[in-house]
Tab-separated table of C-alpha atoms in Angstrom:
chain	number	residue	atom	x	y	z
W	1	UNK	CA	-66.700	-54.805	141.780
W	2	UNK	CA	-66.471	-56.704	145.075
W	3	UNK	CA	-66.436	-60.473	145.573
W	4	UNK	CA	-66.558	-62.319	148.913
W	5	UNK	CA	-63.801	-64.775	149.866
W	6	UNK	CA	-64.309	-68.420	150.708
W	7	UNK	CA	-65.630	-68.880	154.283
W	8	UNK	CA	-62.390	-70.759	155.045
W	9	UNK	CA	-60.354	-67.547	154.717
W	10	UNK	CA	-62.983	-64.934	155.632
W	11	UNK	CA	-61.077	-64.255	158.867
W	12	UNK	CA	-58.116	-63.125	156.721
W	13	UNK	CA	-59.623	-61.654	153.548
W	14	UNK	CA	-62.277	-58.968	153.856
W	15	UNK	CA	-63.174	-59.058	150.156
W	16	UNK	CA	-61.720	-59.116	146.655
W	17	UNK	CA	-61.916	-56.022	144.504
W	18	UNK	CA	-61.820	-56.304	140.692
W	19	UNK	CA	-60.790	-53.121	138.857
W	20	UNK	CA	-60.663	-52.738	135.083
W	21	UNK	CA	-60.208	-49.781	132.774
W	22	UNK	CA	-57.950	-48.099	130.237
W	23	UNK	CA	-56.185	-44.747	130.148
W	24	UNK	CA	-55.040	-42.813	127.062
W	25	UNK	CA	-51.941	-41.644	128.928
W	26	UNK	CA	-50.432	-41.363	132.367
W	27	UNK	CA	-53.055	-40.454	134.991
W	28	UNK	CA	-52.741	-39.526	138.662
W	29	UNK	CA	-54.551	-41.778	141.129
W	30	UNK	CA	-54.949	-41.525	144.885
W	31	UNK	CA	-55.333	-44.284	147.467
W	32	UNK	CA	-56.494	-43.101	150.869
W	33	UNK	CA	-56.621	-44.886	154.200
W	34	UNK	CA	-59.483	-47.319	154.834
W	35	UNK	CA	-58.010	-49.238	157.792
W	36	UNK	CA	-57.093	-52.312	155.731
W	37	UNK	CA	-53.968	-53.628	154.017
W	38	UNK	CA	-53.861	-55.571	150.781
W	39	UNK	CA	-52.270	-57.373	147.848
W	40	UNK	CA	-52.629	-55.900	144.341
W	41	UNK	CA	-52.325	-58.272	141.374
W	42	UNK	CA	-51.433	-56.149	138.353
W	43	UNK	CA	-52.386	-58.595	135.603
W	44	UNK	CA	-52.129	-56.281	132.568
W	45	UNK	CA	-48.710	-54.921	133.475
W	46	UNK	CA	-50.001	-51.447	134.245
W	47	UNK	CA	-47.154	-48.989	134.689
W	48	UNK	CA	-47.066	-47.680	138.270
W	49	UNK	CA	-45.021	-44.625	139.179
W	50	UNK	CA	-44.696	-43.852	142.883
W	51	UNK	CA	-43.691	-40.329	143.887
W	52	UNK	CA	-40.016	-39.737	143.130
W	53	UNK	CA	-39.507	-43.202	141.591
W	54	UNK	CA	-39.340	-44.560	138.009
W	55	UNK	CA	-42.286	-46.292	136.335
W	56	UNK	CA	-42.551	-49.988	137.275
W	57	UNK	CA	-44.679	-52.838	135.908
W	58	UNK	CA	-44.406	-55.320	138.779
W	59	UNK	CA	-47.145	-57.999	138.604
W	60	UNK	CA	-47.895	-57.943	142.329
W	61	UNK	CA	-47.726	-55.278	145.042
W	62	UNK	CA	-48.320	-55.127	148.781
W	63	UNK	CA	-49.519	-52.097	150.677
W	64	UNK	CA	-49.591	-51.435	154.405
W	65	UNK	CA	-51.728	-49.194	156.542
W	66	UNK	CA	-51.949	-45.624	155.299
W	67	UNK	CA	-52.078	-42.799	157.806
W	68	UNK	CA	-53.615	-40.485	155.187
W	69	UNK	CA	-53.272	-40.891	151.392
W	70	UNK	CA	-50.741	-41.745	148.691
W	71	UNK	CA	-50.622	-40.504	145.091
W	72	UNK	CA	-49.161	-42.429	142.163
W	73	UNK	CA	-49.427	-42.377	138.382
W	74	UNK	CA	-50.783	-45.243	136.293
W	75	UNK	CA	-50.238	-45.849	132.591
W	76	UNK	CA	-51.918	-48.410	130.336
W	77	UNK	CA	-54.761	-50.861	130.852
W	78	UNK	CA	-55.894	-51.663	134.393
W	79	UNK	CA	-56.712	-55.297	135.090
W	80	UNK	CA	-56.339	-55.628	138.841
W	81	UNK	CA	-57.513	-57.972	141.527
W	82	UNK	CA	-57.004	-56.490	144.971
W	83	UNK	CA	-57.048	-58.841	147.947
W	84	UNK	CA	-58.332	-56.558	150.707
W	85	UNK	CA	-57.093	-58.006	153.995
W	86	UNK	CA	-58.493	-57.461	157.467
W	87	UNK	CA	-56.481	-54.865	159.434
W	88	UNK	CA	-54.548	-57.510	161.394
W	89	UNK	CA	-54.168	-60.102	158.611
W	90	UNK	CA	-50.779	-59.092	157.161
W	91	UNK	CA	-49.151	-59.462	160.579
W	92	UNK	CA	-51.011	-62.712	161.144
W	93	UNK	CA	-49.771	-64.172	157.841
W	94	UNK	CA	-46.173	-62.955	157.769
W	95	UNK	CA	-45.378	-62.087	161.418
W	96	UNK	CA	-43.882	-58.720	160.511
W	97	UNK	CA	-44.502	-55.701	162.764
W	98	UNK	CA	-47.238	-53.761	160.995
W	99	UNK	CA	-45.396	-50.494	161.581
W	100	UNK	CA	-42.738	-51.634	159.060
W	101	UNK	CA	-45.361	-51.556	156.285
W	102	UNK	CA	-47.069	-48.350	157.337
W	103	UNK	CA	-47.436	-45.859	154.455
W	104	UNK	CA	-45.603	-48.242	152.094
W	105	UNK	CA	-46.613	-49.589	148.663
W	106	UNK	CA	-43.983	-52.024	147.398
W	107	UNK	CA	-43.385	-55.083	145.142
W	108	UNK	CA	-44.692	-58.258	146.793
W	109	UNK	CA	-41.522	-60.187	145.919
W	110	UNK	CA	-39.731	-58.277	148.671
W	111	UNK	CA	-41.789	-60.238	151.225
W	112	UNK	CA	-43.275	-63.252	149.433
W	113	UNK	CA	-40.373	-64.142	147.143
W	114	UNK	CA	-40.654	-65.932	143.753
W	115	UNK	CA	-43.897	-67.703	144.735
W	116	UNK	CA	-45.594	-64.522	143.500
W	117	UNK	CA	-44.690	-65.353	139.883
W	118	UNK	CA	-46.593	-68.653	139.943
W	119	UNK	CA	-49.838	-67.194	141.270
W	120	UNK	CA	-49.650	-64.293	138.789
W	121	UNK	CA	-49.235	-66.713	135.867
W	122	UNK	CA	-52.183	-68.763	137.119
W	123	UNK	CA	-54.382	-65.673	137.438
W	124	UNK	CA	-53.471	-64.508	133.927
W	125	UNK	CA	-54.457	-67.895	132.472
W	126	UNK	CA	-57.766	-68.145	134.380
W	127	UNK	CA	-60.751	-67.947	132.020
W	128	UNK	CA	-63.173	-65.992	134.234
W	129	UNK	CA	-63.151	-63.650	137.206
W	130	UNK	CA	-64.662	-66.384	139.362
W	131	UNK	CA	-61.857	-68.748	138.332
W	132	UNK	CA	-59.394	-66.118	139.523
W	133	UNK	CA	-61.220	-65.721	142.830
W	134	UNK	CA	-61.262	-69.496	143.363
W	135	UNK	CA	-57.531	-69.668	142.634
W	136	UNK	CA	-56.800	-66.900	145.143
W	137	UNK	CA	-58.991	-68.601	147.753
W	138	UNK	CA	-56.901	-71.766	147.448
W	139	UNK	CA	-53.592	-69.888	147.371
W	140	UNK	CA	-54.313	-67.866	150.505
W	141	UNK	CA	-55.740	-70.890	152.329
W	142	UNK	CA	-52.550	-72.824	151.511
W	143	UNK	CA	-50.180	-70.417	153.233
W	144	UNK	CA	-52.592	-69.177	155.921
W	145	UNK	CA	-52.043	-72.371	157.908
W	146	UNK	CA	-48.567	-71.173	158.861
W	147	UNK	CA	-49.845	-67.916	160.321
W	148	UNK	CA	-50.581	-67.005	163.918
W	149	UNK	CA	-54.088	-67.038	165.310
W	150	UNK	CA	-55.766	-63.667	165.609
W	151	UNK	CA	-55.678	-62.194	169.108
W	152	UNK	CA	-59.337	-62.450	170.321
W	153	UNK	CA	-59.030	-59.172	172.228
W	154	UNK	CA	-57.794	-57.347	169.141
W	155	UNK	CA	-60.483	-58.924	166.978
W	156	UNK	CA	-63.170	-57.844	169.431
W	157	UNK	CA	-61.794	-54.295	169.511
W	158	UNK	CA	-61.831	-54.075	165.700
W	159	UNK	CA	-65.378	-55.442	165.533
W	160	UNK	CA	-66.661	-52.913	168.068
W	161	UNK	CA	-64.973	-49.970	166.352
W	162	UNK	CA	-66.329	-51.070	162.971
W	163	UNK	CA	-69.831	-51.621	164.366
W	164	UNK	CA	-69.881	-48.067	165.734
W	165	UNK	CA	-68.493	-46.707	162.427
W	166	UNK	CA	-65.599	-45.236	164.385
W	167	UNK	CA	-67.779	-43.260	166.802
W	168	UNK	CA	-66.928	-45.385	169.861
W	169	UNK	CA	-64.474	-43.495	172.078
W	170	UNK	CA	-61.246	-45.157	173.169
W	171	UNK	CA	-62.334	-44.696	176.800
W	172	UNK	CA	-65.594	-46.604	176.180
W	173	UNK	CA	-63.728	-49.284	174.240
W	174	UNK	CA	-61.295	-49.832	177.121
W	175	UNK	CA	-64.179	-50.145	179.571
W	176	UNK	CA	-65.950	-52.727	177.413
W	177	UNK	CA	-62.797	-54.775	176.843
W	178	UNK	CA	-61.535	-54.391	180.433
W	179	UNK	CA	-57.995	-53.765	179.297
W	180	UNK	CA	-55.465	-50.991	179.903
W	181	UNK	CA	-54.886	-48.304	177.295
W	182	UNK	CA	-51.193	-49.134	177.189
W	183	UNK	CA	-51.803	-52.820	176.439
W	184	UNK	CA	-54.378	-52.135	173.704
W	185	UNK	CA	-52.177	-49.482	172.106
W	186	UNK	CA	-49.233	-51.894	172.024
W	187	UNK	CA	-51.322	-54.634	170.399
W	188	UNK	CA	-52.711	-52.239	167.785
W	189	UNK	CA	-49.316	-50.791	166.871
W	190	UNK	CA	-47.691	-54.226	166.485
W	191	UNK	CA	-50.532	-55.927	164.632
W	192	UNK	CA	-52.276	-53.133	162.719
W	193	UNK	CA	-49.694	-50.353	162.600
W	194	UNK	CA	-52.056	-47.710	164.006
W	195	UNK	CA	-53.255	-46.665	167.443
W	196	UNK	CA	-56.906	-47.392	168.385
W	197	UNK	CA	-57.662	-43.676	168.030
W	198	UNK	CA	-56.083	-43.490	164.563
W	199	UNK	CA	-57.918	-46.601	163.390
W	200	UNK	CA	-61.240	-45.258	164.710
W	201	UNK	CA	-60.684	-41.975	162.880
W	202	UNK	CA	-60.086	-43.784	159.590
W	203	UNK	CA	-63.178	-45.969	160.056
W	204	UNK	CA	-65.300	-42.910	160.816
W	205	UNK	CA	-64.041	-41.056	157.754
W	206	UNK	CA	-64.714	-44.029	155.456
W	207	UNK	CA	-68.237	-44.432	156.848
W	208	UNK	CA	-68.789	-40.758	156.001
W	209	UNK	CA	-67.362	-41.264	152.498
W	210	UNK	CA	-69.887	-44.058	151.874
W	211	UNK	CA	-72.726	-41.729	152.867
W	212	UNK	CA	-71.381	-38.967	150.638
W	213	UNK	CA	-71.501	-41.295	147.636
W	214	UNK	CA	-74.799	-42.921	148.570
W	215	UNK	CA	-76.770	-39.739	149.140
W	216	UNK	CA	-74.900	-37.278	146.871
W	217	UNK	CA	-76.856	-34.011	147.299
W	218	UNK	CA	-79.847	-35.616	149.054
W	219	UNK	CA	-78.340	-35.138	152.518
W	220	UNK	CA	-76.415	-32.086	153.729
W	221	UNK	CA	-72.809	-32.182	154.861
W	222	UNK	CA	-73.984	-30.957	158.253
W	223	UNK	CA	-76.322	-33.958	158.638
W	224	UNK	CA	-73.586	-36.406	157.651
W	225	UNK	CA	-71.160	-34.675	160.031
W	226	UNK	CA	-73.522	-34.982	162.997
W	227	UNK	CA	-74.397	-38.606	162.157
W	228	UNK	CA	-70.673	-39.413	162.266
W	229	UNK	CA	-70.348	-37.668	165.646
W	230	UNK	CA	-68.263	-34.741	164.401
W	231	UNK	CA	-68.539	-31.533	166.423
W	232	UNK	CA	-69.696	-29.539	163.390
W	233	UNK	CA	-69.422	-29.350	159.596
W	234	UNK	CA	-66.077	-27.506	159.719
W	235	UNK	CA	-64.582	-30.291	161.869
W	236	UNK	CA	-65.890	-32.889	159.402
W	237	UNK	CA	-64.407	-31.091	156.377
W	238	UNK	CA	-61.047	-30.624	158.107
W	239	UNK	CA	-60.874	-34.284	159.149
W	240	UNK	CA	-61.970	-35.541	155.719
W	241	UNK	CA	-59.315	-33.443	153.992
W	242	UNK	CA	-56.634	-34.726	156.393
W	243	UNK	CA	-57.209	-38.310	155.273
W	244	UNK	CA	-58.087	-37.788	151.596
W	245	UNK	CA	-56.447	-34.507	150.581
W	246	UNK	CA	-59.764	-33.209	149.218
W	247	UNK	CA	-63.009	-31.809	150.635
W	248	UNK	CA	-66.250	-33.804	150.908
W	249	UNK	CA	-67.720	-31.685	148.072
W	250	UNK	CA	-64.759	-32.495	145.818
W	251	UNK	CA	-65.117	-36.171	146.675
W	252	UNK	CA	-68.749	-36.078	145.566
W	253	UNK	CA	-68.356	-34.008	142.421
W	254	UNK	CA	-64.842	-33.701	140.994
W	255	UNK	CA	-63.061	-37.067	141.169
W	256	UNK	CA	-63.632	-40.448	139.526
W	257	UNK	CA	-63.763	-43.161	142.226
W	258	UNK	CA	-62.652	-46.578	140.984
W	259	UNK	CA	-63.377	-47.783	144.519
W	260	UNK	CA	-64.442	-46.041	147.719
W	261	UNK	CA	-60.859	-45.129	148.629
W	262	UNK	CA	-59.210	-45.263	145.177
W	263	UNK	CA	-59.646	-42.111	143.089
W	264	UNK	CA	-58.688	-41.026	139.579
W	265	UNK	CA	-58.096	-37.324	138.940
């Protein structure tokens, strides 16, 4: 379930995502790229096992941009609040090159330090979901004042790509922004961790995923492919599998989506 942030931090937080559920045993989950980064508050101490690593029960995790997808196993009850950040927000808040976080999912203490413990305790004690959201609004607003201002050029580029659902070509984007490809690429890599072309591809795929879930079998894959400006259905299926590891049909019929880009197998 999604909740909007306070208007005071809407330039940093895209939305909050509340996930709850229970598993009888260890289950494989998949997170695929959606163009955003985020903070995961693991309030029930769910066991999280990343590929090749032991099970961990850290109360708070950070994740960077994903170039495709990442699998991990979860065990126990899920009681998560995910702070979904705008693509540039992690760099804005912590001034770290976004490429350092790319394809990484790691304990938040490694970046934020012991301050994480206090906010996790507060969230666990909060009586309602809205109380938790209000607490996060205040917490993020408190430390957002130390961050850099968003580059207006980068913000405009992101807005135009999102508005076109990823269909806007890089050439057209450069013409509209009146900037060189080299400059825009450098800004994207530093701040977002992806090139403009990579980010556009992820946005386009996620727009297609929304249509797959919304229409189920009411609209053909070919129609969705053409609407998203793919050359043909085969191109759409190949691109979708590159980012998610599964076909559009499998996404519609064989997995359990806890969120648009978070699947349980």
